[in-house]
Coordinates of C-alpha atoms and ligand atoms in Angstrom, one line a residue:
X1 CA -122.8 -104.9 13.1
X2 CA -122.5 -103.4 9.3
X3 CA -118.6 -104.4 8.5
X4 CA -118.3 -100.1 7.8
X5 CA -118.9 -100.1 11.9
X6 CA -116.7 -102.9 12.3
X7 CA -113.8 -101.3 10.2
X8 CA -114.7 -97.8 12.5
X9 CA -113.3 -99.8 15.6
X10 CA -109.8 -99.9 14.1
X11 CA -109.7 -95.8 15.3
X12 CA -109.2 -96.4 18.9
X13 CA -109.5 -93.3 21.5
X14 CA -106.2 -91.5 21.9
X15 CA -105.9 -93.2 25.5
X16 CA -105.7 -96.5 23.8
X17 CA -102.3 -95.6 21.8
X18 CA -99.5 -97.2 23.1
X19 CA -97.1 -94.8 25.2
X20 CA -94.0 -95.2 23.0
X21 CA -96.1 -94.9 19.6
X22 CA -97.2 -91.2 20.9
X23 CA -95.8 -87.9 19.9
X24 CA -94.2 -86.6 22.7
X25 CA -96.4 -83.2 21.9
X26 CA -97.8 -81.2 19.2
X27 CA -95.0 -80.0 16.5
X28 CA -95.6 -76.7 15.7
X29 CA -93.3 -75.4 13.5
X30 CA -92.6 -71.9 13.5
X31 CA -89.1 -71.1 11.9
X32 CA -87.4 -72.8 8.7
X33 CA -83.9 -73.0 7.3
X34 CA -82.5 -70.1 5.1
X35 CA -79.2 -69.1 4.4
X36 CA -77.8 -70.9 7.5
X37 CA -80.2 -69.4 9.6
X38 CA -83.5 -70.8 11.8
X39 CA -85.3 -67.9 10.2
X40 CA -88.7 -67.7 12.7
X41 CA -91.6 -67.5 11.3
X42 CA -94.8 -65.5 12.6
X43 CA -97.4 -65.6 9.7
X44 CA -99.8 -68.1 8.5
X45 CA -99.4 -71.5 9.3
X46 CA -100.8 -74.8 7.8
X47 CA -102.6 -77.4 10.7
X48 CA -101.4 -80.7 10.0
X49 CA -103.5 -83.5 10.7
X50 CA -102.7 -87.5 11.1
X51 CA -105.0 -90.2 8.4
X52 CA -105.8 -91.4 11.7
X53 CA -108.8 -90.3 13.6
X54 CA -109.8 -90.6 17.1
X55 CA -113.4 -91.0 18.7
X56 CA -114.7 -87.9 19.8
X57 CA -117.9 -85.8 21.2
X58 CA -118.6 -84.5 17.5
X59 CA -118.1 -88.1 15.9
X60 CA -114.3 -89.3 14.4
X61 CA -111.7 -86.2 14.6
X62 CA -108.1 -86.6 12.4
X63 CA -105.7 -86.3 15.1
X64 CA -104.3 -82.9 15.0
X65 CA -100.2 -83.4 14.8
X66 CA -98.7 -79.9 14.7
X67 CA -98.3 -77.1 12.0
X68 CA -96.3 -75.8 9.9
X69 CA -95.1 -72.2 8.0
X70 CA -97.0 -71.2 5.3
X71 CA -94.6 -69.1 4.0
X72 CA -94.9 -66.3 0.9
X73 CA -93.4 -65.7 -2.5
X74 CA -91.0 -63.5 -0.8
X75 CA -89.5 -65.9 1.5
X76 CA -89.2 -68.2 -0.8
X77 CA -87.1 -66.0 -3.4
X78 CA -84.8 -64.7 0.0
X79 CA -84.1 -68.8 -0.3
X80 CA -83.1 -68.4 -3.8
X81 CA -81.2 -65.8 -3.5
X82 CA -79.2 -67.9 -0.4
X83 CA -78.5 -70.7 -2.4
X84 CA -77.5 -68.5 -5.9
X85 CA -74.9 -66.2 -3.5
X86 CA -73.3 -69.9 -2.1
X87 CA -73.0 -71.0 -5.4
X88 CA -71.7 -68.1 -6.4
X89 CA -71.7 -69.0 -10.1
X90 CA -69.7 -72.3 -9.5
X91 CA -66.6 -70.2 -7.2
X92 CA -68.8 -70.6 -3.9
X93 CA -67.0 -72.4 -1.1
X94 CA -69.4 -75.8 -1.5
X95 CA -68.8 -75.8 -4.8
X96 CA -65.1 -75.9 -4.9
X97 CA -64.6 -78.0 -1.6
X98 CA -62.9 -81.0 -2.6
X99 CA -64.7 -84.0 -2.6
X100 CA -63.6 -85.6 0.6
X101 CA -63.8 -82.5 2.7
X102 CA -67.6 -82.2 1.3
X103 CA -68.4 -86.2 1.6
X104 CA -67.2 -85.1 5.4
X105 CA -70.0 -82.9 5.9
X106 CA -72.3 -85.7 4.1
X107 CA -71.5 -87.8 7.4
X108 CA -71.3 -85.3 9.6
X109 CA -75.5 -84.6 8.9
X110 CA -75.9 -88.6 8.6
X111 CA -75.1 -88.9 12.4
X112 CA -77.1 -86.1 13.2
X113 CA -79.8 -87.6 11.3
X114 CA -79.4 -90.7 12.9
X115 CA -79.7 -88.8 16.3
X116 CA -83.3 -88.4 15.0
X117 CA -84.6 -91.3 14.3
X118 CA -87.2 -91.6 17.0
X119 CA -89.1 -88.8 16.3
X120 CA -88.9 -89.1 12.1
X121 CA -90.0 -92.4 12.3
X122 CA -93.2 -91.4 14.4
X123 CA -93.4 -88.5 12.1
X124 CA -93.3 -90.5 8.7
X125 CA -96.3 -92.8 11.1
X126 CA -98.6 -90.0 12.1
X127 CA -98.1 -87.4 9.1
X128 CA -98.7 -90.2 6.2
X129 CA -100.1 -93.5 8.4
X130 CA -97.5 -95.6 6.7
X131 CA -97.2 -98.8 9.4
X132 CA -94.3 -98.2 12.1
X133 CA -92.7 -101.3 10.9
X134 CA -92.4 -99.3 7.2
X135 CA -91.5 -96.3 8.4
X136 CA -88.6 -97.5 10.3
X137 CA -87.9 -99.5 7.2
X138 CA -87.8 -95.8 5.4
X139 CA -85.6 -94.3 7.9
X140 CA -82.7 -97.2 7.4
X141 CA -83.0 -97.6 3.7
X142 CA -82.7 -93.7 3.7
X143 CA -79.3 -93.8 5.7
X144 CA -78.1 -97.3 4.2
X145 CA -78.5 -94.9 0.8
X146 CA -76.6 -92.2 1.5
X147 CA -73.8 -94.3 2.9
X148 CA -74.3 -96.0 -0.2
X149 CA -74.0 -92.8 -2.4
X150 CA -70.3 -91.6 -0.4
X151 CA -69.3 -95.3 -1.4
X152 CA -70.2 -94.6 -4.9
X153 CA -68.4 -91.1 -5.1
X154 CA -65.4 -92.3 -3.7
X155 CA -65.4 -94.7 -6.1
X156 CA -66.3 -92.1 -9.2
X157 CA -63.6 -89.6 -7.7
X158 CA -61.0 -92.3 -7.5
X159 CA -61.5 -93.2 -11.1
X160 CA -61.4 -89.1 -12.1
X161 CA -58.1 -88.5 -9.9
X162 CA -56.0 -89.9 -12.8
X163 CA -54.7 -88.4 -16.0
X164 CA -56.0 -89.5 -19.6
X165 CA -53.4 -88.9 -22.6
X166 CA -55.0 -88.9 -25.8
X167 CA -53.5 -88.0 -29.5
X168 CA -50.9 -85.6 -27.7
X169 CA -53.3 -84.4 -25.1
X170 CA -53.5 -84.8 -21.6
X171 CA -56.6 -84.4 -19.5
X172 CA -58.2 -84.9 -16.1
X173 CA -61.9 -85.9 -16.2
X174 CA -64.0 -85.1 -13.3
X175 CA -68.1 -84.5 -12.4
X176 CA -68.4 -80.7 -11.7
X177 CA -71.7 -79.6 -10.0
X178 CA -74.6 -78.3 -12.0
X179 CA -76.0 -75.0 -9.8
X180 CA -78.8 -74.7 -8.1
X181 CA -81.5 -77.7 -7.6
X182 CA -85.0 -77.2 -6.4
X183 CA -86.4 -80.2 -4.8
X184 CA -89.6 -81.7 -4.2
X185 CA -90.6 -85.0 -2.8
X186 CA -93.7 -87.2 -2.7
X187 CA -95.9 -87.9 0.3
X188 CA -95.9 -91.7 0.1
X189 CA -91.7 -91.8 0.5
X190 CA -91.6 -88.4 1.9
X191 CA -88.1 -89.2 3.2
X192 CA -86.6 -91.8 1.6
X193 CA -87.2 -90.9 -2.5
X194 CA -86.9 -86.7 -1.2
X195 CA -83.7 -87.5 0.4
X196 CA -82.2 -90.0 -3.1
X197 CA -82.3 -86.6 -5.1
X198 CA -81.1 -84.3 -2.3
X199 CA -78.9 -86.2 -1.2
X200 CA -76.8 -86.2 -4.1
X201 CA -77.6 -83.4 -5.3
X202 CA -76.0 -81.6 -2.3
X203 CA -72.8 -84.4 -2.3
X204 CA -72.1 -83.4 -6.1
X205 CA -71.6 -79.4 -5.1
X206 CA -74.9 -77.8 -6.3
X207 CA -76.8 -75.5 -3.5
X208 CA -80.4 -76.8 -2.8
X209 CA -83.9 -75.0 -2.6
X210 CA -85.9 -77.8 -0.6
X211 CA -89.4 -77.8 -0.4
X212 CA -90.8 -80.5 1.7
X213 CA -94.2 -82.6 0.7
X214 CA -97.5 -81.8 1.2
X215 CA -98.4 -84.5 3.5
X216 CA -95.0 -85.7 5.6
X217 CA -93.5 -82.1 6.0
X218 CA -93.0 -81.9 9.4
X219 CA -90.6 -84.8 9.7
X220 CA -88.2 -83.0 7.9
X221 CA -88.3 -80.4 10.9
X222 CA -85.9 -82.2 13.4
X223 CA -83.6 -82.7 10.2
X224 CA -83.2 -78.7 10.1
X225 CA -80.2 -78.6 12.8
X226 CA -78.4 -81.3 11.4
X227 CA -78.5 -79.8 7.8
X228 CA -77.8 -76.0 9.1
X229 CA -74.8 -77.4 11.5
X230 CA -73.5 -79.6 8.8
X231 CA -72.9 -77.6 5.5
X232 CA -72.0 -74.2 4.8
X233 CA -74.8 -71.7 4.8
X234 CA -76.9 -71.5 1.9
X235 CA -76.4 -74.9 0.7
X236 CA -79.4 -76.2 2.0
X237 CA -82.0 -73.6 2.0
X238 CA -85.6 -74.9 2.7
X239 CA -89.3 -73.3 1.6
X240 CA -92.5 -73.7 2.9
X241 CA -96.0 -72.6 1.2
X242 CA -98.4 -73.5 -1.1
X243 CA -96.4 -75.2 -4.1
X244 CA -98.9 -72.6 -6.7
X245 CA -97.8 -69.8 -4.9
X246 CA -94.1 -69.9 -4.1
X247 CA -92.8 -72.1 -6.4
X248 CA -93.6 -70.5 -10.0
X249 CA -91.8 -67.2 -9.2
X250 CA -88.5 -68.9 -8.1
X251 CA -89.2 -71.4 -12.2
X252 CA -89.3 -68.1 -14.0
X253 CA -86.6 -66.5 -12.4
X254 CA -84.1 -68.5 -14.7
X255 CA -82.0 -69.4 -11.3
X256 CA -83.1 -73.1 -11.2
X257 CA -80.3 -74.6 -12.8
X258 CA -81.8 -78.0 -11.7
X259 CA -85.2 -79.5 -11.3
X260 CA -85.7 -82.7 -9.2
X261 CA -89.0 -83.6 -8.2
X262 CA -91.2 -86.8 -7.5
X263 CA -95.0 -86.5 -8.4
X264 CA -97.3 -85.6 -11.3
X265 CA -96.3 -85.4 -14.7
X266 CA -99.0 -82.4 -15.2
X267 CA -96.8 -80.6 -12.6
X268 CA -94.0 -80.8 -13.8
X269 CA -94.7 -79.9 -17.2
X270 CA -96.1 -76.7 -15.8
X271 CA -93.2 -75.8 -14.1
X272 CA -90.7 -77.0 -16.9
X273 CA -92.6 -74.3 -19.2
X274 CA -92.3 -71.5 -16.6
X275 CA -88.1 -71.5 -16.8
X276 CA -87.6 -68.5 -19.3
X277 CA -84.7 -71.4 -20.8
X278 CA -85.4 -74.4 -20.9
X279 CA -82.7 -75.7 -22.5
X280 CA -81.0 -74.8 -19.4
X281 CA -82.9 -76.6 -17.1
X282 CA -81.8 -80.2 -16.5
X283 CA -84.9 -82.2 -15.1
X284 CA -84.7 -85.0 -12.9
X285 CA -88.2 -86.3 -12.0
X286 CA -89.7 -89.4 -11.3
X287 CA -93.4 -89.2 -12.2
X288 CA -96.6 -90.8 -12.8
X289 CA -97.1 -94.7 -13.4
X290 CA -99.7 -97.5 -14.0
X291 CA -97.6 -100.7 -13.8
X292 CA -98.9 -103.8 -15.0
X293 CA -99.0 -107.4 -14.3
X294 CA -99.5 -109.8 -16.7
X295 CA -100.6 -113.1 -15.5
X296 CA -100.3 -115.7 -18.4
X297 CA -101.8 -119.4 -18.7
X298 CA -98.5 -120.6 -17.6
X299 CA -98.2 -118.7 -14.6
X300 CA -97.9 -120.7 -10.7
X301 CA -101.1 -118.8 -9.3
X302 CA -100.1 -118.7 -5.8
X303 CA -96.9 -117.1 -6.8
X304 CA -99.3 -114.8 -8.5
X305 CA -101.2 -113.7 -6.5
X306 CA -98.7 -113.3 -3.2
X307 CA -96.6 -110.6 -5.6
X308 CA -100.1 -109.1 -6.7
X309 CA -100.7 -108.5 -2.9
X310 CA -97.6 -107.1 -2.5
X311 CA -97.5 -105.3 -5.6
X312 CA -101.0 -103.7 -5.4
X313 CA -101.7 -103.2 -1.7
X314 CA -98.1 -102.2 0.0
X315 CA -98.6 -99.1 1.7
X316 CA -102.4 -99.4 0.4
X317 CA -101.2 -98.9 -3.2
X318 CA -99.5 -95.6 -2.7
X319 CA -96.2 -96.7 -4.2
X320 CA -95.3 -95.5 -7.7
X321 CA -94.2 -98.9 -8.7
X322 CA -97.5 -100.4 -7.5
X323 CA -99.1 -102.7 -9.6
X324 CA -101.8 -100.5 -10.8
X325 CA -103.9 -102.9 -13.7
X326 CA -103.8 -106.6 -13.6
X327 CA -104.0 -108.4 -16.9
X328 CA -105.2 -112.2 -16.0
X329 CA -105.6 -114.7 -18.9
X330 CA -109.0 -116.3 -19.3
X331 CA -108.0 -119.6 -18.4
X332 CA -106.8 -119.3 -14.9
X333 CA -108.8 -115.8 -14.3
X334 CA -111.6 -117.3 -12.2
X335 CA -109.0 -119.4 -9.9
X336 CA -106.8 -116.3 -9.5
X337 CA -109.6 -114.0 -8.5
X338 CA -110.7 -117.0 -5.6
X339 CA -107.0 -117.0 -4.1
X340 CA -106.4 -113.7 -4.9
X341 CA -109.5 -112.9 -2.6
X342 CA -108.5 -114.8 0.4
X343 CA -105.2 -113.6 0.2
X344 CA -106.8 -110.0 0.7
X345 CA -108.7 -111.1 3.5
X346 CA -106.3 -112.4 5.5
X347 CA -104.8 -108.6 5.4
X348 CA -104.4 -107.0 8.8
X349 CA -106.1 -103.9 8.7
X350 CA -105.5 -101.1 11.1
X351 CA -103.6 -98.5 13.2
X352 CA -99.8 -97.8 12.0
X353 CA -98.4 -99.2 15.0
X354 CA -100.3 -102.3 15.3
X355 CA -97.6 -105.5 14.8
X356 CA -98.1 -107.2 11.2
X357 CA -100.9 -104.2 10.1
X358 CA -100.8 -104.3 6.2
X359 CA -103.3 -101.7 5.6
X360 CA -103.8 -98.1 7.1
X361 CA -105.7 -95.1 6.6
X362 CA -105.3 -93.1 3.5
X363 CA -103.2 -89.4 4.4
X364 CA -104.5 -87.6 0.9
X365 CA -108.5 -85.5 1.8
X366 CA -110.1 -86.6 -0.5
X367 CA -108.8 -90.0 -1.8
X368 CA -112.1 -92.4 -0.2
X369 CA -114.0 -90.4 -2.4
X370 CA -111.9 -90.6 -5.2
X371 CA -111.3 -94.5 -5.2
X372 CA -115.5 -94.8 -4.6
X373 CA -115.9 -93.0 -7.6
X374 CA -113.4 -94.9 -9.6
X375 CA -115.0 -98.0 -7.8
X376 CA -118.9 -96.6 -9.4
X377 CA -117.2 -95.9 -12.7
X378 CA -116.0 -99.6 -13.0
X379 CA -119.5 -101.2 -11.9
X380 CA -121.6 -99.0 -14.1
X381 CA -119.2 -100.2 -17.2
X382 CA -119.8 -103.7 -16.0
X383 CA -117.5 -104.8 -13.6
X384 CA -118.3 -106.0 -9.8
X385 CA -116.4 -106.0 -6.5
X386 CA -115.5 -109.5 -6.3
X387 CA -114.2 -109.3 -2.4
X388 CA -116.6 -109.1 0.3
X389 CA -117.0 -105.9 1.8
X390 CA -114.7 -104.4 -1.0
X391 CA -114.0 -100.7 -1.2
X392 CA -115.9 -100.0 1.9
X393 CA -115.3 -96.7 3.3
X394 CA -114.3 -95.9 7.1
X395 CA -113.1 -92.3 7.7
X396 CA -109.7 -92.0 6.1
X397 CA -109.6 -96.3 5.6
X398 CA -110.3 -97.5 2.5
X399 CA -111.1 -101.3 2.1
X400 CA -109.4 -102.7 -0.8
X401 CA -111.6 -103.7 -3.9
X402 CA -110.9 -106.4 -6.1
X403 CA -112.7 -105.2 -9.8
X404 CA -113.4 -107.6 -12.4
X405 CA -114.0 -107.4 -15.5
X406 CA -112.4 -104.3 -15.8
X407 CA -112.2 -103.1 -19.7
X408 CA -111.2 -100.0 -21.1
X409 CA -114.1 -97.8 -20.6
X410 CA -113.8 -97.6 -16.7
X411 CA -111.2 -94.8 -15.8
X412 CA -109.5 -97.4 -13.4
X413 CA -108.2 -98.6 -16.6
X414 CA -106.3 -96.0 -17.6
X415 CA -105.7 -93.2 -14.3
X416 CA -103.8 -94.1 -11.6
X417 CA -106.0 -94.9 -8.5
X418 CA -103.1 -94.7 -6.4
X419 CA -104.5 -96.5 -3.3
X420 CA -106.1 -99.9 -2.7
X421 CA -107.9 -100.7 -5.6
X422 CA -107.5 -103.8 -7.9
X423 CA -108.0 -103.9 -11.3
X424 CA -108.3 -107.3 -13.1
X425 CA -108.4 -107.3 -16.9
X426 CA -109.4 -110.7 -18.9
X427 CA -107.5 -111.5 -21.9
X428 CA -107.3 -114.5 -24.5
X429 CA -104.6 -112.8 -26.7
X430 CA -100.7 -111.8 -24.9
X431 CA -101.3 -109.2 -27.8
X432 CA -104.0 -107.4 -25.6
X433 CA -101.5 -106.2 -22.8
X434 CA -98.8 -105.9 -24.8
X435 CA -101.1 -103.3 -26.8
X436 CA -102.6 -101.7 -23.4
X437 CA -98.5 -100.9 -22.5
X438 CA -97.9 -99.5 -26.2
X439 CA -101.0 -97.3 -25.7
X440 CA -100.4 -96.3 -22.4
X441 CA -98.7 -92.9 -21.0
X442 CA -96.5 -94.6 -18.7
X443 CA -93.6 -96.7 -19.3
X444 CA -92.6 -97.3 -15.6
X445 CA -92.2 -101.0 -15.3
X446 CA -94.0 -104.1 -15.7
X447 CA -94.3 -108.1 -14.0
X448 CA -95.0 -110.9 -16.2
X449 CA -95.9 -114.1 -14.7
X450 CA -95.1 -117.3 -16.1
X451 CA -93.4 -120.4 -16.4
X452 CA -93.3 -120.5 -20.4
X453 CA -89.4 -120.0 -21.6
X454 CA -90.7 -119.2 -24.7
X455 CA -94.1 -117.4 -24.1
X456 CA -92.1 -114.8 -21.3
X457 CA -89.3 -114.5 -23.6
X458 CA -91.4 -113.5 -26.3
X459 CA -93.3 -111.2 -23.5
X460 CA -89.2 -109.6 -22.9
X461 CA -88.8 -108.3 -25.9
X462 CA -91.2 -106.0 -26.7
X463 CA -91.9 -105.1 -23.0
X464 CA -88.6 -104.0 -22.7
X465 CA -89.0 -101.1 -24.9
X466 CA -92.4 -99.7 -23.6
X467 CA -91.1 -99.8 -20.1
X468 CA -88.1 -99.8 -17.8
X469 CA -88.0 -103.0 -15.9
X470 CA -89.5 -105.9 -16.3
X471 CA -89.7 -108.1 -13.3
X472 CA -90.4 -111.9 -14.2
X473 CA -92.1 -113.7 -11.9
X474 CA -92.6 -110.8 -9.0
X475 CA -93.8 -107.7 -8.4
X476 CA -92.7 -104.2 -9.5
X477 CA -90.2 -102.2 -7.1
X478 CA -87.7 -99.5 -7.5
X479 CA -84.5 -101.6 -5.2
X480 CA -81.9 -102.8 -4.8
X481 CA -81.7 -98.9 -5.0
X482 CA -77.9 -99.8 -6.9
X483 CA -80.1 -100.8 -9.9
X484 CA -81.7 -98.0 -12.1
X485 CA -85.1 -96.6 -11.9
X486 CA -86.3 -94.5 -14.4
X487 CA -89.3 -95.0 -17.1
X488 CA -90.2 -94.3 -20.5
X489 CA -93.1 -91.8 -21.5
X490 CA -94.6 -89.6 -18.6
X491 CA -93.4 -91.7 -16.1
X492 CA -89.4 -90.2 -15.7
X493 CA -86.7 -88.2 -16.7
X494 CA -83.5 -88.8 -16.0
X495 CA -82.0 -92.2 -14.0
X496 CA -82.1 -92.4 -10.6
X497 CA -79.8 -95.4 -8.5
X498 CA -76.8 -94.9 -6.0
X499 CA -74.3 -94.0 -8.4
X500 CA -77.1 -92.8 -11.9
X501 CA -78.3 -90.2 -8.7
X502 CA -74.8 -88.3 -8.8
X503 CA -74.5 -89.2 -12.2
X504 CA -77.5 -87.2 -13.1
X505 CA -76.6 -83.9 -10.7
X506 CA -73.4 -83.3 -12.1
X507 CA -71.7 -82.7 -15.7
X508 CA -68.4 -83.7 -16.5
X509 CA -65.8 -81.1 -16.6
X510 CA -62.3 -81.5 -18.1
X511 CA -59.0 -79.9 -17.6
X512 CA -56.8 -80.6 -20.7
X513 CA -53.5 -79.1 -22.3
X514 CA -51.1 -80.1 -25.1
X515 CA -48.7 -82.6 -23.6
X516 CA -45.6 -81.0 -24.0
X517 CA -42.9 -80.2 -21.6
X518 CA -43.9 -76.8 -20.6
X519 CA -47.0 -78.2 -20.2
X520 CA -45.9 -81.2 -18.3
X521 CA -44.5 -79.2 -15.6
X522 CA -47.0 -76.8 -15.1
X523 CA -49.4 -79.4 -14.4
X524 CA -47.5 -81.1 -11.9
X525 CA -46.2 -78.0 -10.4
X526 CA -50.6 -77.3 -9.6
X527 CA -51.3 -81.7 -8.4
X528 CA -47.8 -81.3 -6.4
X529 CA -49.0 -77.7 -5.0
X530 CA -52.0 -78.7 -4.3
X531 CA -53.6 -75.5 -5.0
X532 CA -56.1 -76.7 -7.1
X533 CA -59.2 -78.9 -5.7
X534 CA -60.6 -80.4 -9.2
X535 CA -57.0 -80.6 -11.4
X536 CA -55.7 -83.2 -8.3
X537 CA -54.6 -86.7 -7.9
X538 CA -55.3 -86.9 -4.1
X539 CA -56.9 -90.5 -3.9
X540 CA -59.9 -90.7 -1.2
X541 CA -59.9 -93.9 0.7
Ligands
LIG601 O1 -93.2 -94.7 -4.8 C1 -92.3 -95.2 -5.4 C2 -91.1 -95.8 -4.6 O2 -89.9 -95.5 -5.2 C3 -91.3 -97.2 -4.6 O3 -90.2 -97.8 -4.0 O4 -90.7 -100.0 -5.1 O5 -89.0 -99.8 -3.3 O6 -91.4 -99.6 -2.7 P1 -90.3 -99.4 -3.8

């Protein structure tokens, strides 16, 4: 049996899926949040189907999981105008709630949420074929974050609910909410990194326009309640439909005050240039990356080569922070490359629910193809697939490919394969990476490995200002989600972290007089009142 036929048994008839990995039915969506309503839906619809196929009649058939609205233009500006009347220029009820009452409603969706964890956590396993294991993983750093986030804006209001006196003047500081925020997540987190720019975004006052990823949209469906029954209407207005057809009409209608999104840089350039101000659009966007290793002389191997799995093939390399090129010196390249290889083989591959299953089939059409070109590109430039049976192609499952010598006239070098391809670059000279990140167009992050004080301290310094975290000694991530993540170049704008998140979706306001005793007693005549939500000292515990 070829090993392509062997990897085609991993897709096991439907029968053979275990009862409580099944959807209970198809999901077919047919109504979406707008302006506190379940608006229905009769139009066109979009089928969704599962990375992972089933045996059929007519050969290997992606599971069909549901469908969704494929809403118009029109629908999606009835959205915008929801969340621009509950903003209501800043004098909406959301944004004016006080902070607890609004952190309140933030819990009151969390439970709900939590009520629906069953059925996201199949959804995030069917719509994207990330392992069961991960996507429960997603679902509880999702909630851990946003319990997280209320424990940082207590924290922020508690600081703002005091008075600063400065040269004569006294003021109270606070974060005021920025308008309305269009959101769009990625497929590979399509809750988790969605939900760590909604989720403050919403917390912080601003009304949202939501539109759910490409791949991974219908687990957002049993979320709709919660949001509709926990925040006034129009606060959390969601759109469905081609992104190229709904999305630039709502960009050049000026009423995005806020842009968050996670994906291509090319993207959001083009929407950027569509708002008819751009100085008035704030951006917060986590975009494309190509982070490095850099494996020196000094490096432990084994240590090496455990983070490079982890690093390159998490999720089958569809993690922004993946390790995306790695630069091995001379020396130890030939010993890396042997461990590195078993390493890979040991890899479960498989179906999402399988126990211990490290690699899955791939959710984007499209992306076997792409990674067997990129895999063709490399070899005709010179480099070989140094695993056995590397990049072989099974449906939707890619087999990972370990390419060496990569150099730069492959494009594997420079785009961002995005799946489970790995790249390994030969060097004599630390000068070589260090060049590769100053030329590069990202400036995500970057792992050195090494045991050298003085050859990774000498690595620190410049890396540091090419990228945003370097990791010594293990592989690139975006947690502990309290530490920022951001990147240099066309790989981010804006900071993202627990507390950077509602940093970054608000602007500070300030309410400040002369301090004198007219003054005096006017403001504590509005804290001892009450009537005011922002000029207040009420302390949230
Ligand atoms: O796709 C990018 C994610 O933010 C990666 O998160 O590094 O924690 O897996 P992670």
């Amino acid at each position: 049996m070829s090993f392509q036929e062997e990897l085609l048994q991993i897709f096991v008839p439907e029968k053979d899926v275990p009862a409580e990995y099944q959807l209970p039915h198809e999901i077919n969506q047919r109504e979406y949040l707008s302006n506190g309503e379940m608006k229905q839906w009769n139009g066109a619809t979009h089928t969704v189907v599962s990375p992972v196929c089933f045996p059929t009649d007519n050969g290997f058939e992606r599971k069909v999981i549901g469908s969704y609205p494929v809403c118009t233009e029109k629908e999606a500006m009835e959205a915008l105008d929801a969340a621009v009347a509950a903003y209501n220029n800043g004098r909406g009820e959301w944004p004016t709630m006080s902070v607890d009452k609004r952190i309140k409603c933030v819990e009151a969706f969390t439970k709900k949420m939590i009520e629906q964890k069953d059925i996201v956590v199949k959804l995030i396993m069917w719509e994207i074929g990330k392992s069961y294991a991960d996507s429960v993983k997603e679902f509880d750093r999702t909630v851990e974050y946003i319990y997280a986030t209320i424990d940082a804006l207590k924290d922020i209001d508690r600081d703002s609910s005091r008075f600063d006196i400065e040269q004569g003047i006294i003021a109270q500081i606070r974060r005021s909410p920025l308008g309305v925020v269009l959101c769009m997540g990625p497929f590979n987190y399509p809750l988790n990194e969605t939900f760590t720019t909604l989720i403050p975004a919403i917390i912080m006052g601003n009304t949202l326009l939501f539109k759910p990823p490409k791949h991974g949209t219908l687990l957002h469906y049993p979320l709709l309640k919660a949001f509709k029954e926990s925040f006034p209407k129009g606060v959390v207005n969601t759109i469905y439909g081609r992104g190229n057809t709904i999305v630039p009409g709502l960009m050049q209608s000026g009423k995005i005050d806020v842009l968050t999104l996670i994906g291509s840089s090319k993207v959001a350039n083009q929407l950027k240039k569509l708002h008819p101000k751009v100085n008035r659009l704030r951006a917060i966007l986590g975009l494309d990356a190509k982070n490095a290793a850099i494996i020196t002389a000094h490096a432990d191997i084994q240590l090496a080569v455990d983070e490079t799995v982890l690093g390159s093939l998490s999720f089958n390399g569809q993690r922004c922070t993946a390790l995306k090129i790695i630069f091995v010196h001379q020396s130890i390249a030939t010993e890396f490359i042997t461990q590195l290889k078993e390493a890979v083989a040991k890899l479960k591959y498989g179906m999402p629910w399988e126990k211990g299953v490290a690699l899955t089939p791939l959710p984007e059409p499209g992306k076997p193809e792409y990674l067997h070109d990129c895999i063709e590109d490399a070899k005709a430039h010179g480099a070989k697939v140094m695993n056995e049976n590397g990049g072989t192609i099974a449906e939707t499952f890619v087999y990972p490919a370990i390419l060496y010598p990569v150099n730069d006239k492959m494009k594997i070098y420079r785009e961002e394969q995005f799946g489970p391809v790995i790249p390994i670059v030969p060097f004599t000279d630390l000068e070589e990476p260090i060049q590769y990140l100053i030329a590069s167009t990202h400036g995500q992050q970057v792992s050195i490995f090494s045991n050298d004080t003085e050859e990774t301290a000498a690595l620190i310094d410049p890396l540091v200002n090419q990228v945003s975290r370097v990791n010594i000694n293990c592989q690139c991530q975006r947690g502990p989600d309290v530490f920022p993540f951001t990147g240099r170049k066309d790989s981010a704008e804006g900071t993202l972290s627990v507390v950077d998140a509602l940093r970054s979706f608000s602007i500070r306001s300030l309410v400040a007089t002369k301090m004198n005793e007219k003054n005096k007693h006017l403001v504590n005549d509005i804290v001892n009142s009450q009537h005011s939500n922002f000029l207040s000292t009420k302390y949230i515990f």
